[in-house]
Coordinates of N, CA and C and ligand atoms in Angstrom, one line a residue:
M26 N -9.7 -20.9 -96.9 CA -10.1 -20.9 -95.5 C -8.9 -20.4 -94.6
I27 N -9.3 -19.7 -93.6 CA -8.3 -19.2 -92.6 C -8.6 -19.9 -91.3
T28 N -7.5 -20.2 -90.6 CA -7.6 -20.9 -89.2 C -7.7 -19.8 -88.2
L29 N -8.7 -19.9 -87.3 CA -8.8 -18.9 -86.2 C -9.0 -19.7 -84.9
T30 N -8.6 -19.0 -83.8 CA -8.6 -19.6 -82.5 C -9.4 -18.7 -81.5
G31 N -10.2 -19.3 -80.7 CA -10.9 -18.5 -79.6 C -10.7 -19.1 -78.3
I32 N -10.8 -18.2 -77.2 CA -10.7 -18.7 -75.9 C -12.1 -18.4 -75.1
G33 N -12.5 -19.3 -74.2 CA -13.6 -19.0 -73.4 C -13.4 -19.3 -72.0
Y34 N -14.0 -18.6 -71.1 CA -13.9 -18.8 -69.6 C -15.2 -18.6 -69.0
D35 N -15.6 -19.5 -68.1 CA -16.8 -19.2 -67.4 C -16.7 -19.8 -66.0
V36 N -17.5 -19.3 -65.1 CA -17.6 -19.8 -63.7 C -19.0 -19.6 -63.2
H37 N -19.5 -20.6 -62.5 CA -20.8 -20.6 -61.8 C -20.6 -21.0 -60.4
R38 N -21.4 -20.4 -59.5 CA -21.4 -20.8 -58.1 C -22.3 -21.9 -57.8
F39 N -21.9 -22.8 -56.8 CA -22.8 -23.8 -56.4 C -24.1 -23.2 -55.7
A40 N -25.2 -23.9 -55.8 CA -26.4 -23.5 -55.2 C -27.2 -24.8 -54.9
P41 N -28.0 -24.7 -53.7 CA -28.8 -25.9 -53.4 C -30.0 -25.9 -54.3
G42 N -30.6 -27.1 -54.5 CA -31.8 -27.3 -55.2 C -31.7 -27.1 -56.7
R43 N -30.4 -27.2 -57.2 CA -30.2 -27.0 -58.6 C -29.6 -28.3 -59.2
P44 N -29.8 -28.7 -60.4 CA -29.1 -29.8 -61.0 C -27.7 -29.5 -61.3
L45 N -26.8 -30.5 -61.3 CA -25.4 -30.2 -61.7 C -25.3 -30.8 -63.1
V46 N -25.1 -30.0 -64.1 CA -25.0 -30.4 -65.5 C -23.7 -29.9 -66.0
L47 N -22.8 -30.9 -66.4 CA -21.5 -30.5 -67.0 C -21.3 -31.2 -68.3
G48 N -21.0 -30.5 -69.3 CA -20.8 -31.1 -70.6 C -22.1 -31.9 -71.1
G49 N -23.2 -31.4 -70.6 CA -24.5 -32.0 -71.0 C -24.8 -33.3 -70.2
V50 N -24.0 -33.6 -69.2 CA -24.3 -34.8 -68.4 C -24.8 -34.3 -67.0
S51 N -25.9 -34.9 -66.6 CA -26.4 -34.6 -65.3 C -25.6 -35.5 -64.3
I52 N -25.0 -34.9 -63.3 CA -24.1 -35.6 -62.4 C -24.7 -35.5 -61.0
P53 N -24.9 -36.7 -60.4 CA -25.4 -36.7 -59.0 C -24.5 -36.0 -58.1
H54 N -25.0 -34.9 -57.3 CA -24.2 -34.1 -56.4 C -25.1 -33.4 -55.5
P55 N -24.7 -33.2 -54.2 CA -25.6 -32.4 -53.3 C -26.0 -31.0 -53.8
L56 N -25.1 -30.4 -54.5 CA -25.3 -29.0 -55.0 C -25.2 -29.0 -56.5
G57 N -26.0 -28.1 -57.1 CA -25.9 -27.8 -58.6 C -25.2 -26.5 -58.8
L58 N -25.3 -26.0 -60.0 CA -24.7 -24.7 -60.3 C -25.9 -23.7 -60.5
D59 N -25.7 -22.5 -60.0 CA -26.7 -21.4 -60.1 C -26.6 -20.8 -61.5
G60 N -27.7 -20.4 -62.1 CA -27.7 -19.8 -63.4 C -29.0 -19.7 -64.0
H61 N -29.1 -19.0 -65.1 CA -30.4 -18.8 -65.8 C -30.8 -20.0 -66.6
S62 N -29.8 -20.5 -67.3 CA -30.0 -21.7 -68.1 C -29.7 -22.9 -67.2
D63 N -29.3 -24.1 -67.7 CA -28.9 -25.2 -66.8 C -27.5 -24.9 -66.2
A64 N -26.9 -23.8 -66.5 CA -25.6 -23.4 -65.8 C -24.5 -24.3 -66.1
D65 N -24.5 -24.9 -67.3 CA -23.4 -25.8 -67.7 C -22.2 -25.0 -68.1
V66 N -21.4 -24.9 -67.1 CA -20.2 -24.0 -67.1 C -19.2 -24.4 -68.2
L67 N -19.1 -25.7 -68.5 CA -18.2 -26.2 -69.5 C -18.7 -25.8 -70.9
I68 N -20.0 -26.0 -71.1 CA -20.5 -25.7 -72.4 C -20.5 -24.2 -72.7
H69 N -20.7 -23.4 -71.6 CA -20.7 -21.9 -71.8 C -19.2 -21.5 -72.2
A70 N -18.2 -22.1 -71.6 CA -16.8 -21.7 -72.0 C -16.6 -22.1 -73.4
I71 N -17.0 -23.3 -73.8 CA -16.8 -23.8 -75.2 C -17.6 -22.9 -76.2
A72 N -18.8 -22.5 -75.9 CA -19.6 -21.7 -76.8 C -18.9 -20.3 -76.9
D73 N -18.4 -19.8 -75.8 CA -17.7 -18.5 -75.9 C -16.4 -18.6 -76.7
A74 N -15.7 -19.8 -76.6 CA -14.5 -20.0 -77.4 C -14.8 -20.0 -78.9
I75 N -15.9 -20.6 -79.3 CA -16.2 -20.7 -80.7 C -16.6 -19.3 -81.2
L76 N -17.5 -18.6 -80.4 CA -17.9 -17.3 -80.8 C -16.7 -16.3 -80.9
G77 N -15.8 -16.5 -79.9 CA -14.6 -15.6 -80.0 C -13.8 -15.8 -81.2
A78 N -13.6 -17.1 -81.6 CA -12.9 -17.4 -82.8 C -13.6 -16.8 -84.1
M79 N -14.9 -16.7 -84.0 CA -15.7 -16.2 -85.1 C -15.7 -14.7 -85.1
G80 N -15.2 -14.0 -84.1 CA -15.2 -12.6 -84.0 C -16.6 -12.1 -83.6
E81 N -17.4 -13.0 -82.9 CA -18.7 -12.6 -82.5 C -18.7 -12.2 -81.0
K82 N -19.8 -11.5 -80.6 CA -19.9 -11.2 -79.2 C -20.2 -12.5 -78.4
D83 N -20.1 -12.4 -77.1 CA -20.2 -13.6 -76.2 C -21.6 -14.1 -76.0
I84 N -21.7 -15.3 -75.3 CA -23.0 -15.9 -75.2 C -24.0 -15.1 -74.4
G85 N -23.5 -14.2 -73.5 CA -24.4 -13.3 -72.8 C -25.1 -12.4 -73.8
H86 N -24.5 -12.1 -74.9 CA -25.1 -11.2 -75.9 C -26.1 -12.1 -76.8
H87 N -25.7 -13.3 -77.1 CA -26.5 -14.1 -78.0 C -27.7 -14.7 -77.3
F88 N -27.5 -15.0 -76.0 CA -28.5 -15.7 -75.2 C -28.7 -15.0 -73.9
P89 N -29.3 -13.8 -73.9 CA -29.3 -12.9 -72.6 C -30.1 -13.6 -71.5
N90 N -29.5 -13.5 -70.3 CA -30.2 -14.1 -69.1 C -31.4 -13.3 -68.6
T91 N -31.8 -12.3 -69.4 CA -33.0 -11.6 -69.1 C -34.1 -12.2 -70.0
D92 N -33.8 -13.1 -70.9 CA -34.8 -13.6 -71.9 C -35.4 -14.9 -71.3
P93 N -36.7 -14.9 -71.0 CA -37.3 -16.1 -70.4 C -37.2 -17.3 -71.3
A94 N -36.9 -17.1 -72.6 CA -36.8 -18.2 -73.6 C -35.6 -19.1 -73.2
Y95 N -34.6 -18.6 -72.4 CA -33.5 -19.4 -72.1 C -33.5 -19.9 -70.7
R96 N -34.6 -19.6 -69.9 CA -34.6 -20.1 -68.5 C -34.6 -21.6 -68.5
G97 N -33.7 -22.1 -67.8 CA -33.6 -23.6 -67.6 C -33.2 -24.4 -68.9
I98 N -32.9 -23.7 -70.0 CA -32.6 -24.3 -71.2 C -31.4 -25.2 -71.1
S99 N -31.3 -26.3 -71.8 CA -30.1 -27.1 -71.9 C -29.1 -26.4 -72.7
S100 N -27.9 -26.2 -72.1 CA -26.8 -25.5 -72.8 C -26.4 -26.2 -74.1
V101 N -26.7 -27.5 -74.2 CA -26.4 -28.2 -75.4 C -27.1 -27.6 -76.6
E102 N -28.3 -27.1 -76.3 CA -29.1 -26.4 -77.4 C -28.4 -25.1 -77.8
L103 N -27.9 -24.3 -76.8 CA -27.2 -23.1 -77.0 C -25.9 -23.4 -77.9
L104 N -25.2 -24.5 -77.5 CA -24.0 -24.8 -78.3 C -24.3 -25.2 -79.7
K105 N -25.4 -26.0 -79.9 CA -25.9 -26.3 -81.3 C -26.1 -25.0 -82.1
H106 N -26.7 -24.0 -81.4 CA -27.1 -22.8 -82.1 C -25.8 -22.1 -82.5
V107 N -24.8 -22.1 -81.7 CA -23.5 -21.4 -82.0 C -22.8 -22.1 -83.2
V108 N -22.9 -23.4 -83.2 CA -22.3 -24.2 -84.3 C -23.1 -23.9 -85.6
H109 N -24.4 -23.7 -85.4 CA -25.2 -23.4 -86.6 C -24.8 -22.0 -87.1
L110 N -24.5 -21.1 -86.2 CA -24.1 -19.7 -86.7 C -22.7 -19.9 -87.4
L111 N -21.9 -20.7 -87.0 CA -20.6 -20.9 -87.6 C -20.8 -21.5 -89.0
A112 N -21.7 -22.5 -89.1 CA -22.0 -23.1 -90.4 C -22.6 -22.0 -91.4
E113 N -23.5 -21.2 -90.8 CA -24.1 -20.1 -91.7 C -23.0 -19.2 -92.2
A114 N -21.9 -19.0 -91.4 CA -20.8 -18.1 -91.9 C -19.9 -18.8 -92.8
G115 N -20.2 -20.1 -93.2 CA -19.4 -20.9 -94.1 C -18.2 -21.5 -93.4
G116 N -18.2 -21.6 -92.1 CA -17.1 -22.1 -91.4 C -17.4 -23.5 -90.8
R117 N -16.3 -24.0 -90.2 CA -16.5 -25.3 -89.5 C -15.5 -25.4 -88.4
L118 N -15.8 -26.2 -87.4 CA -15.0 -26.4 -86.2 C -13.9 -27.4 -86.6
V119 N -12.7 -27.2 -86.1 CA -11.6 -28.1 -86.2 C -11.4 -29.0 -85.0
N120 N -11.3 -28.3 -83.8 CA -11.2 -29.0 -82.6 C -11.6 -28.1 -81.4
L121 N -11.9 -28.7 -80.3 CA -12.1 -28.0 -79.0 C -11.2 -28.6 -78.0
D122 N -10.7 -27.8 -77.1 CA -10.1 -28.3 -75.9 C -10.6 -27.5 -74.7
S123 N -10.6 -28.2 -73.5 CA -11.2 -27.5 -72.4 C -10.6 -28.1 -71.1
S124 N -10.8 -27.3 -70.0 CA -10.4 -27.8 -68.7 C -11.5 -27.4 -67.7
L125 N -11.9 -28.3 -66.9 CA -12.8 -28.0 -65.8 C -12.0 -27.9 -64.5
I126 N -12.3 -26.9 -63.7 CA -11.6 -26.7 -62.4 C -12.6 -26.8 -61.3
A127 N -12.5 -27.9 -60.5 CA -13.5 -28.1 -59.4 C -12.9 -29.0 -58.4
E128 N -13.2 -28.8 -57.1 CA -12.8 -29.7 -56.0 C -13.7 -30.9 -56.0
A129 N -14.9 -30.8 -56.4 CA -15.8 -31.9 -56.4 C -17.0 -31.5 -57.3
P130 N -17.7 -32.5 -57.9 CA -17.5 -33.9 -57.8 C -16.3 -34.4 -58.7
K131 N -16.0 -35.7 -58.6 CA -15.0 -36.3 -59.5 C -15.6 -36.3 -60.9
I132 N -14.8 -35.8 -61.9 CA -15.3 -35.6 -63.2 C -15.0 -36.8 -64.1
G133 N -13.9 -37.5 -63.7 CA -13.3 -38.6 -64.5 C -14.4 -39.6 -65.0
P134 N -15.2 -40.1 -64.1 CA -16.2 -41.1 -64.5 C -17.2 -40.6 -65.6
H135 N -17.3 -39.3 -65.8 CA -18.3 -38.8 -66.7 C -17.7 -38.2 -68.0
L136 N -16.3 -38.2 -68.1 CA -15.7 -37.6 -69.2 C -16.1 -38.2 -70.6
D137 N -16.1 -39.5 -70.7 CA -16.4 -40.1 -72.0 C -17.8 -39.8 -72.4
R138 N -18.7 -39.8 -71.5 CA -20.1 -39.4 -71.9 C -20.2 -38.0 -72.3
M139 N -19.5 -37.1 -71.6 CA -19.5 -35.7 -72.0 C -18.9 -35.5 -73.4
R140 N -17.9 -36.2 -73.7 CA -17.3 -36.1 -75.0 C -18.3 -36.6 -76.1
E141 N -19.0 -37.7 -75.8 CA -20.0 -38.2 -76.8 C -21.1 -37.1 -77.0
I142 N -21.5 -36.5 -75.9 CA -22.6 -35.5 -76.1 C -22.1 -34.3 -76.8
L143 N -20.9 -33.8 -76.5 CA -20.4 -32.6 -77.2 C -20.1 -32.9 -78.6
A144 N -19.5 -34.1 -78.9 CA -19.2 -34.5 -80.2 C -20.5 -34.5 -81.1
S145 N -21.5 -35.1 -80.6 CA -22.8 -35.1 -81.3 C -23.3 -33.7 -81.5
A146 N -23.2 -32.8 -80.5 CA -23.8 -31.5 -80.6 C -23.0 -30.6 -81.6
V147 N -21.7 -30.8 -81.7 CA -20.9 -29.9 -82.6 C -20.5 -30.6 -83.9
G148 N -20.8 -31.9 -84.1 CA -20.4 -32.6 -85.3 C -19.0 -32.9 -85.5
L149 N -18.3 -33.2 -84.4 CA -16.9 -33.6 -84.4 C -16.7 -35.0 -83.9
P150 N -15.6 -35.7 -84.3 CA -15.4 -37.0 -83.6 C -14.9 -36.7 -82.1
P151 N -15.2 -37.6 -81.2 CA -14.8 -37.4 -79.8 C -13.4 -37.1 -79.6
K152 N -12.5 -37.6 -80.5 CA -11.1 -37.4 -80.4 C -10.7 -35.9 -80.6
R153 N -11.6 -35.1 -81.2 CA -11.3 -33.7 -81.4 C -11.8 -32.8 -80.3
I154 N -12.3 -33.5 -79.3 CA -12.8 -32.7 -78.1 C -12.1 -33.1 -76.9
G155 N -11.3 -32.2 -76.4 CA -10.5 -32.4 -75.2 C -11.3 -31.9 -74.0
I156 N -11.4 -32.7 -73.0 CA -11.9 -32.3 -71.7 C -11.0 -32.8 -70.6
K157 N -10.4 -31.9 -69.9 CA -9.5 -32.3 -68.7 C -10.2 -31.7 -67.5
A158 N -9.8 -32.3 -66.3 CA -10.3 -31.9 -65.1 C -9.2 -31.8 -64.1
T159 N -9.3 -30.8 -63.2 CA -8.3 -30.6 -62.2 C -9.0 -30.0 -61.0
T160 N -8.4 -30.2 -59.8 CA -8.9 -29.4 -58.6 C -8.1 -28.1 -58.6
N161 N -8.4 -27.3 -57.6 CA -7.6 -26.0 -57.4 C -6.7 -26.2 -56.2
E162 N -6.4 -27.5 -55.8 CA -5.5 -27.8 -54.7 C -6.0 -27.1 -53.4
G163 N -7.3 -26.9 -53.3 CA -7.8 -26.4 -52.1 C -7.7 -24.8 -51.9
M164 N -7.2 -24.2 -53.0 CA -6.9 -22.7 -52.9 C -8.1 -21.9 -53.5
G165 N -8.4 -20.8 -52.9 CA -9.3 -19.8 -53.5 C -10.7 -20.3 -53.5
F166 N -11.6 -19.6 -54.2 CA -13.0 -19.9 -54.2 C -13.4 -21.3 -54.7
I167 N -12.6 -21.7 -55.7 CA -12.8 -23.1 -56.2 C -12.3 -24.1 -55.1
G168 N -11.2 -23.8 -54.5 CA -10.7 -24.6 -53.5 C -11.7 -24.8 -52.3
R169 N -12.4 -23.7 -52.0 CA -13.4 -23.8 -51.0 C -14.7 -24.4 -51.4
A170 N -14.7 -24.9 -52.7 CA -15.9 -25.6 -53.3 C -17.1 -24.6 -53.4
E171 N -16.8 -23.3 -53.7 CA -17.9 -22.4 -53.9 C -18.5 -22.4 -55.3
G172 N -17.7 -23.0 -56.2 CA -18.2 -23.1 -57.6 C -17.3 -23.9 -58.4
I173 N -17.6 -23.8 -59.7 CA -16.8 -24.6 -60.7 C -16.4 -23.6 -61.9
A174 N -15.2 -23.7 -62.3 CA -14.8 -22.8 -63.5 C -14.4 -23.7 -64.6
A175 N -14.4 -23.1 -65.8 CA -14.0 -23.9 -67.0 C -13.3 -22.9 -68.0
F176 N -12.3 -23.5 -68.6 CA -11.6 -22.8 -69.7 C -11.8 -23.6 -71.0
A177 N -11.9 -23.0 -72.2 CA -12.0 -23.7 -73.4 C -11.3 -22.9 -74.5
V178 N -10.8 -23.7 -75.5 CA -10.2 -23.2 -76.7 C -10.8 -23.8 -77.9
A179 N -11.2 -23.0 -78.9 CA -11.7 -23.6 -80.1 C -10.9 -23.2 -81.3
T180 N -10.7 -24.1 -82.2 CA -10.1 -23.8 -83.5 C -11.1 -24.0 -84.6
I181 N -11.2 -23.0 -85.4 CA -12.2 -23.1 -86.5 C -11.6 -22.7 -87.8
L182 N -12.3 -23.1 -88.9 CA -11.9 -22.6 -90.2 C -13.1 -21.7 -90.7
L183 N -12.7 -20.6 -91.3 CA -13.7 -19.6 -91.9 C -13.2 -19.3 -93.3
P184 N -14.1 -19.1 -94.2 CA -13.7 -18.5 -95.5 C -13.0 -17.2 -95.3
T185 N -12.0 -17.0 -96.1 CA -11.2 -15.7 -95.9 C -12.1 -14.5 -96.0
D186 N -13.1 -14.5 -96.9 CA -14.0 -13.3 -97.1 C -14.9 -13.1 -95.9
A187 N -15.1 -14.2 -95.1 CA -16.0 -14.0 -93.9 C -15.2 -13.4 -92.7
T188 N -13.9 -13.3 -92.9 CA -13.1 -12.7 -91.8 C -12.8 -11.2 -92.0
L189 N -13.2 -10.7 -93.1 CA -12.9 -9.3 -93.4 C -13.8 -8.3 -92.6
Ligands
LIG208 MG1 -22.2 -19.2 -67.8

């Protein structure tokens, strides 16, 4: 097996009349995130990190926002599919780490539940799933609370022959 690392980044803008779903958790907030799926920016970054480590194209390629099948879909289902692709390639996930960048809402009260949901979706112990949260200190589009961004890193193992 060879160890590979991938990075993912995503950003979604706030929109009225939308749910706010982060790491699979529905969080009470006056605004949700705009998007074709449930716009779970954290899971999108994580899925892209795994796909990147696999040498695959990004989630926009695997789950096009022009496909009605993905309208309003829970991003947990997309993540499960990505992990399934990894298993099909003979690989497995080692760990995930991620950061959410948002002025609001407060993420801390929801972190443990997010980790439980992600751990169950990807088949890792919660300790192998890092989720941190920070504000942008009031600067830029995140500072103006126009949206939420997320970064993620994934480490995977793949059979050497799958990496050729
Ligand atoms: Mg996205």
